[in-house]
């Protein structure tokens, strides 16, 4: 493929389209207000796919209704391989849907994706990873990074730096509080995957789930614990079928509280620091459990949440 001394560089185009008629990605990206949010979701999802914020580079984002087309550049074969695996397994699609949902404060953003390199439709050959790599390697980038992409990158970096400073100040202020016991991760050890999120038009600081969150969820979610579990399983392999049905059978005698408690326990143990309040709130929103979401965020006190 590539010579031993030559760097491995390739290019591909990622075509994105929402399957929801009311969500038009090119229009959102063309909006000066929404563009940073869409870009942030793209950047974070691509970072998730390669395991590194620099694993794949966006050169330009084209608006071609109804598609949003992202020109990608890969500088290492192993990064491209990880990207292809994430794309093939559907992890990239799930990640981008989740990031768009949070960034745009929408209930759900269903997506269709297509991957092309030159004239080759890579979706038709995803099982042949080496062939996909060869097609991407043959397509060298025909441009440098667009100036607009550079500007959006700088804005995003500035936002993260600002939020990091604010988060560290909050952690220092709360240093005297008792640390949550295992299996809950230490909240001060690193930043949450997404620093803030939007709920009901308000911005909230993201954080890892606490024992108090866990108990409130188990107490108030009632019969809808399985539906919430189905929403969480989209981005959590530990909850993939048949785990949820097995929990229902295993803890049937203990009742709804224990079933819901064990569900969230699996999520927390599997995801660690990524088991955040933003992900749980998104799952609650998806199942119309707004009162429970408000309770977890301290917006009001609720005795019952149906």
PDB file of C-alpha atoms in Angstrom:
ATOM      1  CA  UNK A   1       0.000   0.000   0.000  1.00  0.00           C
ATOM      2  CA  UNK A   2       2.248   2.781   1.219  1.00  0.00           C
ATOM      3  CA  UNK A   3       6.016   2.769   1.038  1.00  0.00           C
ATOM      4  CA  UNK A   4       7.871   2.357   4.302  1.00  0.00           C
ATOM      5  CA  UNK A   5       9.244   5.910   4.208  1.00  0.00           C
ATOM      6  CA  UNK A   6       6.161   7.703   2.868  1.00  0.00           C
ATOM      7  CA  UNK A   7       3.479   8.909   5.319  1.00  0.00           C
ATOM      8  CA  UNK A   8       0.081   7.194   5.078  1.00  0.00           C
ATOM      9  CA  UNK A   9      -2.376   9.874   3.924  1.00  0.00           C
ATOM     10  CA  UNK A  10      -5.840   9.347   2.516  1.00  0.00           C
ATOM     11  CA  UNK A  11      -9.155  11.098   2.038  1.00  0.00           C
ATOM     12  CA  UNK A  12     -12.854  10.255   2.078  1.00  0.00           C
ATOM     13  CA  UNK A  13     -16.241  11.976   2.086  1.00  0.00           C
ATOM     14  CA  UNK A  14     -18.850  11.361   4.775  1.00  0.00           C
ATOM     15  CA  UNK A  15     -22.427  12.055   3.585  1.00  0.00           C
ATOM     16  CA  UNK A  16     -24.924  12.841   6.344  1.00  0.00           C
ATOM     17  CA  UNK A  17     -28.696  13.201   6.091  1.00  0.00           C
ATOM     18  CA  UNK A  18     -31.368  13.305   8.779  1.00  0.00           C
ATOM     19  CA  UNK A  19     -34.265  10.907   8.295  1.00  0.00           C
ATOM     20  CA  UNK A  20     -36.516  13.377  10.131  1.00  0.00           C
ATOM     21  CA  UNK A  21     -38.167  15.753   7.647  1.00  0.00           C
ATOM     22  CA  UNK A  22     -38.117  18.643  10.117  1.00  0.00           C
ATOM     23  CA  UNK A  23     -34.335  18.410  10.655  1.00  0.00           C
ATOM     24  CA  UNK A  24     -32.336  19.647   7.664  1.00  0.00           C
ATOM     25  CA  UNK A  25     -28.633  19.410   8.481  1.00  0.00           C
ATOM     26  CA  UNK A  26     -27.397  21.779   5.708  1.00  0.00           C
ATOM     27  CA  UNK A  27     -29.808  24.473   6.902  1.00  0.00           C
ATOM     28  CA  UNK A  28     -28.631  24.038  10.489  1.00  0.00           C
ATOM     29  CA  UNK A  29     -24.993  24.286   9.407  1.00  0.00           C
ATOM     30  CA  UNK A  30     -25.698  27.371   7.291  1.00  0.00           C
ATOM     31  CA  UNK A  31     -27.208  29.073  10.359  1.00  0.00           C
ATOM     32  CA  UNK A  32     -24.609  31.211  12.119  1.00  0.00           C
ATOM     33  CA  UNK A  33     -26.207  30.333  15.474  1.00  0.00           C
ATOM     34  CA  UNK A  34     -26.407  26.570  14.929  1.00  0.00           C
ATOM     35  CA  UNK A  35     -23.167  26.043  12.972  1.00  0.00           C
ATOM     36  CA  UNK A  36     -20.861  25.898  16.053  1.00  0.00           C
ATOM     37  CA  UNK A  37     -23.144  23.316  17.672  1.00  0.00           C
ATOM     38  CA  UNK A  38     -23.207  21.114  14.567  1.00  0.00           C
ATOM     39  CA  UNK A  39     -19.433  21.431  14.182  1.00  0.00           C
ATOM     40  CA  UNK A  40     -18.891  20.538  17.842  1.00  0.00           C
ATOM     41  CA  UNK A  41     -21.002  17.387  17.439  1.00  0.00           C
ATOM     42  CA  UNK A  42     -19.053  16.392  14.311  1.00  0.00           C
ATOM     43  CA  UNK A  43     -15.707  16.980  16.011  1.00  0.00           C
ATOM     44  CA  UNK A  44     -16.607  14.992  19.133  1.00  0.00           C
ATOM     45  CA  UNK A  45     -18.135  12.093  17.210  1.00  0.00           C
ATOM     46  CA  UNK A  46     -15.084  11.797  14.935  1.00  0.00           C
ATOM     47  CA  UNK A  47     -12.839  11.884  18.000  1.00  0.00           C
ATOM     48  CA  UNK A  48     -14.931   9.078  19.522  1.00  0.00           C
ATOM     49  CA  UNK A  49     -14.509   7.015  16.345  1.00  0.00           C
ATOM     50  CA  UNK A  50     -10.693   7.060  16.406  1.00  0.00           C
ATOM     51  CA  UNK A  51     -10.085   7.454  20.125  1.00  0.00           C
ATOM     52  CA  UNK A  52      -8.225  10.723  19.545  1.00  0.00           C
ATOM     53  CA  UNK A  53      -9.185  14.327  18.884  1.00  0.00           C
ATOM     54  CA  UNK A  54      -6.525  14.361  16.126  1.00  0.00           C
ATOM     55  CA  UNK A  55      -7.336  10.951  14.675  1.00  0.00           C
ATOM     56  CA  UNK A  56      -9.124  12.354  11.634  1.00  0.00           C
ATOM     57  CA  UNK A  57      -9.095  15.879  10.236  1.00  0.00           C
ATOM     58  CA  UNK A  58     -12.064  17.730   8.763  1.00  0.00           C
ATOM     59  CA  UNK A  59     -10.934  19.706   5.712  1.00  0.00           C
ATOM     60  CA  UNK A  60     -14.274  21.179   4.684  1.00  0.00           C
ATOM     61  CA  UNK A  61     -17.992  20.803   5.325  1.00  0.00           C
ATOM     62  CA  UNK A  62     -20.143  21.121   2.190  1.00  0.00           C
ATOM     63  CA  UNK A  63     -23.865  21.914   2.249  1.00  0.00           C
ATOM     64  CA  UNK A  64     -25.581  20.053  -0.577  1.00  0.00           C
ATOM     65  CA  UNK A  65     -29.263  19.718   0.295  1.00  0.00           C
ATOM     66  CA  UNK A  66     -30.388  17.402   1.759  1.00  0.00           C
ATOM     67  CA  UNK A  67     -26.858  16.227   2.587  1.00  0.00           C
ATOM     68  CA  UNK A  68     -24.138  17.602   4.794  1.00  0.00           C
ATOM     69  CA  UNK A  69     -20.859  16.373   3.271  1.00  0.00           C
ATOM     70  CA  UNK A  70     -17.720  16.244   5.398  1.00  0.00           C
ATOM     71  CA  UNK A  71     -14.354  15.929   3.640  1.00  0.00           C
ATOM     72  CA  UNK A  72     -12.054  13.861   5.839  1.00  0.00           C
ATOM     73  CA  UNK A  73      -8.279  13.491   5.900  1.00  0.00           C
ATOM     74  CA  UNK A  74      -6.468  10.581   7.534  1.00  0.00           C
ATOM     75  CA  UNK A  75      -2.765  10.786   8.330  1.00  0.00           C
ATOM     76  CA  UNK A  76      -2.257   7.345   9.880  1.00  0.00           C
ATOM     77  CA  UNK A  77      -3.485   3.976   8.688  1.00  0.00           C
ATOM     78  CA  UNK A  78      -4.339   2.808  12.216  1.00  0.00           C
ATOM     79  CA  UNK A  79      -6.567   5.866  12.742  1.00  0.00           C
ATOM     80  CA  UNK A  80      -8.344   5.198   9.468  1.00  0.00           C
ATOM     81  CA  UNK A  81      -8.796   1.557  10.430  1.00  0.00           C
ATOM     82  CA  UNK A  82     -10.368   2.514  13.773  1.00  0.00           C
ATOM     83  CA  UNK A  83     -12.655   4.979  11.978  1.00  0.00           C
ATOM     84  CA  UNK A  84     -13.793   2.287   9.534  1.00  0.00           C
ATOM     85  CA  UNK A  85     -14.501  -0.145  12.366  1.00  0.00           C
ATOM     86  CA  UNK A  86     -16.539   2.473  14.207  1.00  0.00           C
ATOM     87  CA  UNK A  87     -18.439   3.333  11.021  1.00  0.00           C
ATOM     88  CA  UNK A  88     -19.089  -0.321  10.150  1.00  0.00           C
ATOM     89  CA  UNK A  89     -20.338  -1.218  13.644  1.00  0.00           C
ATOM     90  CA  UNK A  90     -22.680   1.784  13.782  1.00  0.00           C
ATOM     91  CA  UNK A  91     -20.823   3.350  16.712  1.00  0.00           C
ATOM     92  CA  UNK A  92     -20.010   6.517  14.760  1.00  0.00           C
ATOM     93  CA  UNK A  93     -23.654   6.942  13.775  1.00  0.00           C
ATOM     94  CA  UNK A  94     -24.832   6.501  17.379  1.00  0.00           C
ATOM     95  CA  UNK A  95     -22.159   8.859  18.694  1.00  0.00           C
ATOM     96  CA  UNK A  96     -22.988  11.599  16.177  1.00  0.00           C
ATOM     97  CA  UNK A  97     -26.729  11.262  16.807  1.00  0.00           C
ATOM     98  CA  UNK A  98     -26.129  11.625  20.551  1.00  0.00           C
ATOM     99  CA  UNK A  99     -23.771  14.593  20.195  1.00  0.00           C
ATOM    100  CA  UNK A 100     -26.142  16.384  17.794  1.00  0.00           C
ATOM    101  CA  UNK A 101     -29.049  15.716  20.139  1.00  0.00           C
ATOM    102  CA  UNK A 102     -27.187  17.285  23.057  1.00  0.00           C
ATOM    103  CA  UNK A 103     -25.555  20.148  21.141  1.00  0.00           C
ATOM    104  CA  UNK A 104     -28.777  21.183  19.416  1.00  0.00           C
ATOM    105  CA  UNK A 105     -31.010  20.484  22.446  1.00  0.00           C
ATOM    106  CA  UNK A 106     -33.258  18.200  20.391  1.00  0.00           C
ATOM    107  CA  UNK A 107     -35.093  15.080  21.496  1.00  0.00           C
ATOM    108  CA  UNK A 108     -33.549  12.947  18.750  1.00  0.00           C
ATOM    109  CA  UNK A 109     -31.573  13.448  15.524  1.00  0.00           C
ATOM    110  CA  UNK A 110     -31.908  10.267  13.413  1.00  0.00           C
ATOM    111  CA  UNK A 111     -29.249   9.996  10.715  1.00  0.00           C
ATOM    112  CA  UNK A 112     -28.385   8.161   7.538  1.00  0.00           C
ATOM    113  CA  UNK A 113     -24.714   7.950   6.550  1.00  0.00           C
ATOM    114  CA  UNK A 114     -22.767   7.126   3.427  1.00  0.00           C
ATOM    115  CA  UNK A 115     -18.999   6.914   2.969  1.00  0.00           C
ATOM    116  CA  UNK A 116     -17.264   7.506  -0.367  1.00  0.00           C
ATOM    117  CA  UNK A 117     -13.672   7.662  -1.583  1.00  0.00           C
ATOM    118  CA  UNK A 118     -13.450   8.961  -5.143  1.00  0.00           C
ATOM    119  CA  UNK A 119     -15.985   6.994  -7.184  1.00  0.00           C
ATOM    120  CA  UNK A 120     -16.045   4.121  -4.714  1.00  0.00           C
ATOM    121  CA  UNK A 121     -19.045   3.613  -2.417  1.00  0.00           C
ATOM    122  CA  UNK A 122     -17.322   2.176   0.643  1.00  0.00           C
ATOM    123  CA  UNK A 123     -20.600   1.056   2.268  1.00  0.00           C
ATOM    124  CA  UNK A 124     -20.669  -1.763  -0.314  1.00  0.00           C
ATOM    125  CA  UNK A 125     -17.288  -3.123   0.793  1.00  0.00           C
ATOM    126  CA  UNK A 126     -17.103  -2.416   4.536  1.00  0.00           C
ATOM    127  CA  UNK A 127     -16.437  -6.076   5.374  1.00  0.00           C
ATOM    128  CA  UNK A 128     -13.264  -5.864   3.275  1.00  0.00           C
ATOM    129  CA  UNK A 129     -11.396  -3.409   5.491  1.00  0.00           C
ATOM    130  CA  UNK A 130      -8.116  -3.584   3.556  1.00  0.00           C
ATOM    131  CA  UNK A 131      -9.894  -2.742   0.315  1.00  0.00           C
ATOM    132  CA  UNK A 132     -11.543   0.269   1.991  1.00  0.00           C
ATOM    133  CA  UNK A 133      -8.156   1.402   3.283  1.00  0.00           C
ATOM    134  CA  UNK A 134      -6.707   1.069  -0.213  1.00  0.00           C
ATOM    135  CA  UNK A 135      -9.510   3.194  -1.710  1.00  0.00           C
ATOM    136  CA  UNK A 136      -9.063   5.904   0.923  1.00  0.00           C
ATOM    137  CA  UNK A 137      -5.261   5.844   0.530  1.00  0.00           C
ATOM    138  CA  UNK A 138      -5.578   6.313  -3.248  1.00  0.00           C
ATOM    139  CA  UNK A 139      -7.624   9.481  -2.727  1.00  0.00           C
ATOM    140  CA  UNK A 140      -5.182  12.159  -1.619  1.00  0.00           C
ATOM    141  CA  UNK A 141      -6.673  15.366  -0.174  1.00  0.00           C
ATOM    142  CA  UNK A 142      -7.183  17.931  -2.958  1.00  0.00           C
ATOM    143  CA  UNK A 143      -7.211  20.916  -0.635  1.00  0.00           C
ATOM    144  CA  UNK A 144      -5.870  22.349   2.609  1.00  0.00           C
ATOM    145  CA  UNK A 145      -8.126  22.777   5.588  1.00  0.00           C
ATOM    146  CA  UNK A 146     -10.827  25.376   4.969  1.00  0.00           C
ATOM    147  CA  UNK A 147     -10.351  28.640   6.885  1.00  0.00           C
ATOM    148  CA  UNK A 148     -13.829  28.356   8.345  1.00  0.00           C
ATOM    149  CA  UNK A 149     -12.939  24.951   9.846  1.00  0.00           C
ATOM    150  CA  UNK A 150      -9.844  26.476  11.454  1.00  0.00           C
ATOM    151  CA  UNK A 151     -11.928  29.288  12.948  1.00  0.00           C
ATOM    152  CA  UNK A 152     -14.515  26.851  14.308  1.00  0.00           C
ATOM    153  CA  UNK A 153     -11.715  24.716  15.793  1.00  0.00           C
ATOM    154  CA  UNK A 154     -10.298  27.749  17.598  1.00  0.00           C
ATOM    155  CA  UNK A 155     -13.721  28.736  18.932  1.00  0.00           C
ATOM    156  CA  UNK A 156     -14.277  25.198  20.190  1.00  0.00           C
ATOM    157  CA  UNK A 157     -10.871  25.105  21.895  1.00  0.00           C
ATOM    158  CA  UNK A 158     -11.554  28.446  23.583  1.00  0.00           C
ATOM    159  CA  UNK A 159     -14.927  27.158  24.798  1.00  0.00           C
ATOM    160  CA  UNK A 160     -13.364  24.006  26.253  1.00  0.00           C
ATOM    161  CA  UNK A 161     -10.609  26.003  27.984  1.00  0.00           C
ATOM    162  CA  UNK A 162     -13.187  28.361  29.517  1.00  0.00           C
ATOM    163  CA  UNK A 163     -15.374  25.472  30.668  1.00  0.00           C
ATOM    164  CA  UNK A 164     -12.345  23.587  31.992  1.00  0.00           C
ATOM    165  CA  UNK A 165     -11.365  26.556  34.162  1.00  0.00           C
ATOM    166  CA  UNK A 166     -14.940  26.921  35.432  1.00  0.00           C
ATOM    167  CA  UNK A 167     -15.179  23.198  36.118  1.00  0.00           C
ATOM    168  CA  UNK A 168     -11.900  23.112  38.047  1.00  0.00           C
ATOM    169  CA  UNK A 169     -13.039  26.052  40.173  1.00  0.00           C
ATOM    170  CA  UNK A 170     -16.269  24.226  40.969  1.00  0.00           C
ATOM    171  CA  UNK A 171     -14.359  21.051  41.863  1.00  0.00           C
ATOM    172  CA  UNK A 172     -12.061  23.007  44.206  1.00  0.00           C
ATOM    173  CA  UNK A 173     -15.056  24.660  45.888  1.00  0.00           C
ATOM    174  CA  UNK A 174     -16.592  21.246  46.507  1.00  0.00           C
ATOM    175  CA  UNK A 175     -13.353  19.516  47.586  1.00  0.00           C
ATOM    176  CA  UNK A 176     -14.542  19.284  51.200  1.00  0.00           C
ATOM    177  CA  UNK A 177     -17.592  17.205  50.271  1.00  0.00           C
ATOM    178  CA  UNK A 178     -17.482  13.471  50.815  1.00  0.00           C
ATOM    179  CA  UNK A 179     -16.356  11.526  47.737  1.00  0.00           C
ATOM    180  CA  UNK A 180     -18.883   9.055  46.342  1.00  0.00           C
ATOM    181  CA  UNK A 181     -18.049   5.420  47.015  1.00  0.00           C
ATOM    182  CA  UNK A 182     -17.433   2.830  44.329  1.00  0.00           C
ATOM    183  CA  UNK A 183     -18.725   2.023  41.739  1.00  0.00           C
ATOM    184  CA  UNK A 184     -19.084   5.772  41.173  1.00  0.00           C
ATOM    185  CA  UNK A 185     -15.991   7.393  39.550  1.00  0.00           C
ATOM    186  CA  UNK A 186     -14.263  10.358  41.137  1.00  0.00           C
ATOM    187  CA  UNK A 187     -15.802  13.486  39.626  1.00  0.00           C
ATOM    188  CA  UNK A 188     -12.773  15.678  40.243  1.00  0.00           C
ATOM    189  CA  UNK A 189     -10.227  13.469  38.520  1.00  0.00           C
ATOM    190  CA  UNK A 190     -11.013  14.551  34.961  1.00  0.00           C
ATOM    191  CA  UNK A 191     -13.524  16.476  32.889  1.00  0.00           C
ATOM    192  CA  UNK A 192     -16.703  14.764  31.797  1.00  0.00           C
ATOM    193  CA  UNK A 193     -16.841  13.825  28.080  1.00  0.00           C
ATOM    194  CA  UNK A 194     -19.219  16.720  27.423  1.00  0.00           C
ATOM    195  CA  UNK A 195     -18.788  19.720  29.708  1.00  0.00           C
ATOM    196  CA  UNK A 196     -22.282  21.222  29.425  1.00  0.00           C
ATOM    197  CA  UNK A 197     -25.652  20.253  27.976  1.00  0.00           C
ATOM    198  CA  UNK A 198     -29.001  21.906  27.294  1.00  0.00           C
ATOM    199  CA  UNK A 199     -32.286  20.831  28.902  1.00  0.00           C
ATOM    200  CA  UNK A 200     -35.555  22.722  28.429  1.00  0.00           C
ATOM    201  CA  UNK A 201     -33.646  25.712  27.083  1.00  0.00           C
ATOM    202  CA  UNK A 202     -31.320  25.914  30.106  1.00  0.00           C
ATOM    203  CA  UNK A 203     -27.614  25.061  30.204  1.00  0.00           C
ATOM    204  CA  UNK A 204     -26.375  22.628  32.863  1.00  0.00           C
ATOM    205  CA  UNK A 205     -22.904  21.445  33.838  1.00  0.00           C
ATOM    206  CA  UNK A 206     -22.353  17.819  32.912  1.00  0.00           C
ATOM    207  CA  UNK A 207     -21.079  15.441  35.604  1.00  0.00           C
ATOM    208  CA  UNK A 208     -20.800  11.789  36.394  1.00  0.00           C
ATOM    209  CA  UNK A 209     -23.815  10.189  38.041  1.00  0.00           C
ATOM    210  CA  UNK A 210     -23.904  10.167  41.849  1.00  0.00           C
ATOM    211  CA  UNK A 211     -25.422   7.734  44.392  1.00  0.00           C
ATOM    212  CA  UNK A 212     -28.216  10.279  44.921  1.00  0.00           C
ATOM    213  CA  UNK A 213     -28.990  10.289  41.168  1.00  0.00           C
ATOM    214  CA  UNK A 214     -28.974   6.492  41.233  1.00  0.00           C
ATOM    215  CA  UNK A 215     -31.455   6.237  44.102  1.00  0.00           C
ATOM    216  CA  UNK A 216     -33.800   8.929  42.752  1.00  0.00           C
ATOM    217  CA  UNK A 217     -33.882   7.238  39.356  1.00  0.00           C
ATOM    218  CA  UNK A 218     -34.661   3.837  40.847  1.00  0.00           C
ATOM    219  CA  UNK A 219     -37.386   5.295  43.070  1.00  0.00           C
ATOM    220  CA  UNK A 220     -39.157   7.443  40.472  1.00  0.00           C
ATOM    221  CA  UNK A 221     -38.750   5.820  37.045  1.00  0.00           C
ATOM    222  CA  UNK A 222     -41.304   3.080  37.874  1.00  0.00           C
ATOM    223  CA  UNK A 223     -42.443   0.855  34.987  1.00  0.00           C
ATOM    224  CA  UNK A 224     -40.562   2.841  32.359  1.00  0.00           C
ATOM    225  CA  UNK A 225     -37.128   1.635  33.509  1.00  0.00           C
ATOM    226  CA  UNK A 226     -36.932  -0.785  30.567  1.00  0.00           C
ATOM    227  CA  UNK A 227     -37.698   1.945  28.013  1.00  0.00           C
ATOM    228  CA  UNK A 228     -34.962   4.136  29.505  1.00  0.00           C
ATOM    229  CA  UNK A 229     -32.639   1.145  29.368  1.00  0.00           C
ATOM    230  CA  UNK A 230     -33.407   0.705  25.640  1.00  0.00           C
ATOM    231  CA  UNK A 231     -32.459   4.331  25.072  1.00  0.00           C
ATOM    232  CA  UNK A 232     -29.206   3.979  27.021  1.00  0.00           C
ATOM    233  CA  UNK A 233     -28.276   0.744  25.250  1.00  0.00           C
ATOM    234  CA  UNK A 234     -27.871   2.616  21.959  1.00  0.00           C
ATOM    235  CA  UNK A 235     -24.530   3.913  23.220  1.00  0.00           C
ATOM    236  CA  UNK A 236     -23.766   1.357  25.968  1.00  0.00           C
ATOM    237  CA  UNK A 237     -22.721  -2.153  24.954  1.00  0.00           C
ATOM    238  CA  UNK A 238     -23.207  -3.458  28.500  1.00  0.00           C
ATOM    239  CA  UNK A 239     -26.970  -2.962  28.109  1.00  0.00           C
ATOM    240  CA  UNK A 240     -27.294  -4.649  24.713  1.00  0.00           C
ATOM    241  CA  UNK A 241     -29.893  -7.416  24.388  1.00  0.00           C
ATOM    242  CA  UNK A 242     -30.684  -9.625  26.234  1.00  0.00           C
ATOM    243  CA  UNK A 243     -29.296  -7.844  29.331  1.00  0.00           C
ATOM    244  CA  UNK A 244     -32.390  -5.739  30.075  1.00  0.00           C
ATOM    245  CA  UNK A 245     -34.810  -8.667  29.763  1.00  0.00           C
ATOM    246  CA  UNK A 246     -32.514 -10.760  31.965  1.00  0.00           C
ATOM    247  CA  UNK A 247     -32.534  -8.044  34.646  1.00  0.00           C
ATOM    248  CA  UNK A 248     -36.335  -7.985  34.549  1.00  0.00           C
ATOM    249  CA  UNK A 249     -36.463 -11.750  35.198  1.00  0.00           C
ATOM    250  CA  UNK A 250     -33.615 -11.890  37.709  1.00  0.00           C
ATOM    251  CA  UNK A 251     -35.026  -9.140  39.943  1.00  0.00           C
ATOM    252  CA  UNK A 252     -38.722  -9.747  39.319  1.00  0.00           C
ATOM    253  CA  UNK A 253     -39.385 -10.689  42.968  1.00  0.00           C
ATOM    254  CA  UNK A 254     -37.553  -7.613  44.294  1.00  0.00           C
ATOM    255  CA  UNK A 255     -39.769  -5.295  42.251  1.00  0.00           C
ATOM    256  CA  UNK A 256     -39.427  -2.172  40.087  1.00  0.00           C
ATOM    257  CA  UNK A 257     -37.039  -0.258  42.367  1.00  0.00           C
ATOM    258  CA  UNK A 258     -34.404  -3.015  42.338  1.00  0.00           C
ATOM    259  CA  UNK A 259     -34.811  -3.643  38.593  1.00  0.00           C
ATOM    260  CA  UNK A 260     -34.261   0.052  37.836  1.00  0.00           C
ATOM    261  CA  UNK A 261     -31.393   0.224  40.351  1.00  0.00           C
ATOM    262  CA  UNK A 262     -29.592  -2.743  38.772  1.00  0.00           C
ATOM    263  CA  UNK A 263     -30.086  -1.292  35.273  1.00  0.00           C
ATOM    264  CA  UNK A 264     -28.374   1.981  36.152  1.00  0.00           C
ATOM    265  CA  UNK A 265     -25.716   0.106  38.129  1.00  0.00           C
ATOM    266  CA  UNK A 266     -24.753  -1.814  34.967  1.00  0.00           C
ATOM    267  CA  UNK A 267     -24.568   1.474  33.067  1.00  0.00           C
ATOM    268  CA  UNK A 268     -22.365   3.136  35.704  1.00  0.00           C
ATOM    269  CA  UNK A 269     -20.030   0.156  36.097  1.00  0.00           C
ATOM    270  CA  UNK A 270     -19.609  -0.183  32.328  1.00  0.00           C
ATOM    271  CA  UNK A 271     -19.233   3.473  31.353  1.00  0.00           C
ATOM    272  CA  UNK A 272     -17.236   4.815  34.328  1.00  0.00           C
ATOM    273  CA  UNK A 273     -16.623   8.562  33.924  1.00  0.00           C
ATOM    274  CA  UNK A 274     -18.739   8.486  30.758  1.00  0.00           C
ATOM    275  CA  UNK A 275     -21.817   7.576  32.811  1.00  0.00           C
ATOM    276  CA  UNK A 276     -22.943  11.194  32.885  1.00  0.00           C
ATOM    277  CA  UNK A 277     -26.099  13.014  33.879  1.00  0.00           C
ATOM    278  CA  UNK A 278     -26.400  14.355  30.300  1.00  0.00           C
ATOM    279  CA  UNK A 279     -26.746  10.831  28.882  1.00  0.00           C
ATOM    280  CA  UNK A 280     -29.354   9.864  31.466  1.00  0.00           C
ATOM    281  CA  UNK A 281     -31.323  13.089  30.936  1.00  0.00           C
ATOM    282  CA  UNK A 282     -31.316  12.473  27.162  1.00  0.00           C
ATOM    283  CA  UNK A 283     -32.712   8.966  27.730  1.00  0.00           C
ATOM    284  CA  UNK A 284     -35.402  10.335  30.049  1.00  0.00           C
ATOM    285  CA  UNK A 285     -36.354  13.024  27.509  1.00  0.00           C
ATOM    286  CA  UNK A 286     -36.622  10.398  24.793  1.00  0.00           C
ATOM    287  CA  UNK A 287     -39.213   8.600  26.920  1.00  0.00           C
ATOM    288  CA  UNK A 288     -41.111  11.746  27.999  1.00  0.00           C
ATOM    289  CA  UNK A 289     -39.958  11.462  31.623  1.00  0.00           C
ATOM    290  CA  UNK A 290     -39.528  15.210  31.971  1.00  0.00           C
ATOM    291  CA  UNK A 291     -40.527  15.393  35.644  1.00  0.00           C
ATOM    292  CA  UNK A 292     -37.892  12.836  36.615  1.00  0.00           C
ATOM    293  CA  UNK A 293     -35.276  14.736  34.582  1.00  0.00           C
ATOM    294  CA  UNK A 294     -36.210  17.949  36.386  1.00  0.00           C
ATOM    295  CA  UNK A 295     -35.967  16.148  39.729  1.00  0.00           C
ATOM    296  CA  UNK A 296     -32.450  14.891  38.970  1.00  0.00           C
ATOM    297  CA  UNK A 297     -31.392  18.402  37.936  1.00  0.00           C
ATOM    298  CA  UNK A 298     -32.843  19.917  41.116  1.00  0.00           C
ATOM    299  CA  UNK A 299     -35.458  21.997  39.306  1.00  0.00           C
ATOM    300  CA  UNK A 300     -38.256  20.884  41.644  1.00  0.00           C
ATOM    301  CA  UNK A 301     -39.178  18.229  44.150  1.00  0.00           C
ATOM    302  CA  UNK A 302     -41.408  15.445  42.901  1.00  0.00           C
ATOM    303  CA  UNK A 303     -43.038  12.648  44.853  1.00  0.00           C
ATOM    304  CA  UNK A 304     -44.100  10.674  41.833  1.00  0.00           C
ATOM    305  CA  UNK A 305     -43.007  10.448  38.206  1.00  0.00           C
ATOM    306  CA  UNK A 306     -45.096   8.326  35.940  1.00  0.00           C
TER     307      UNK A 306
END
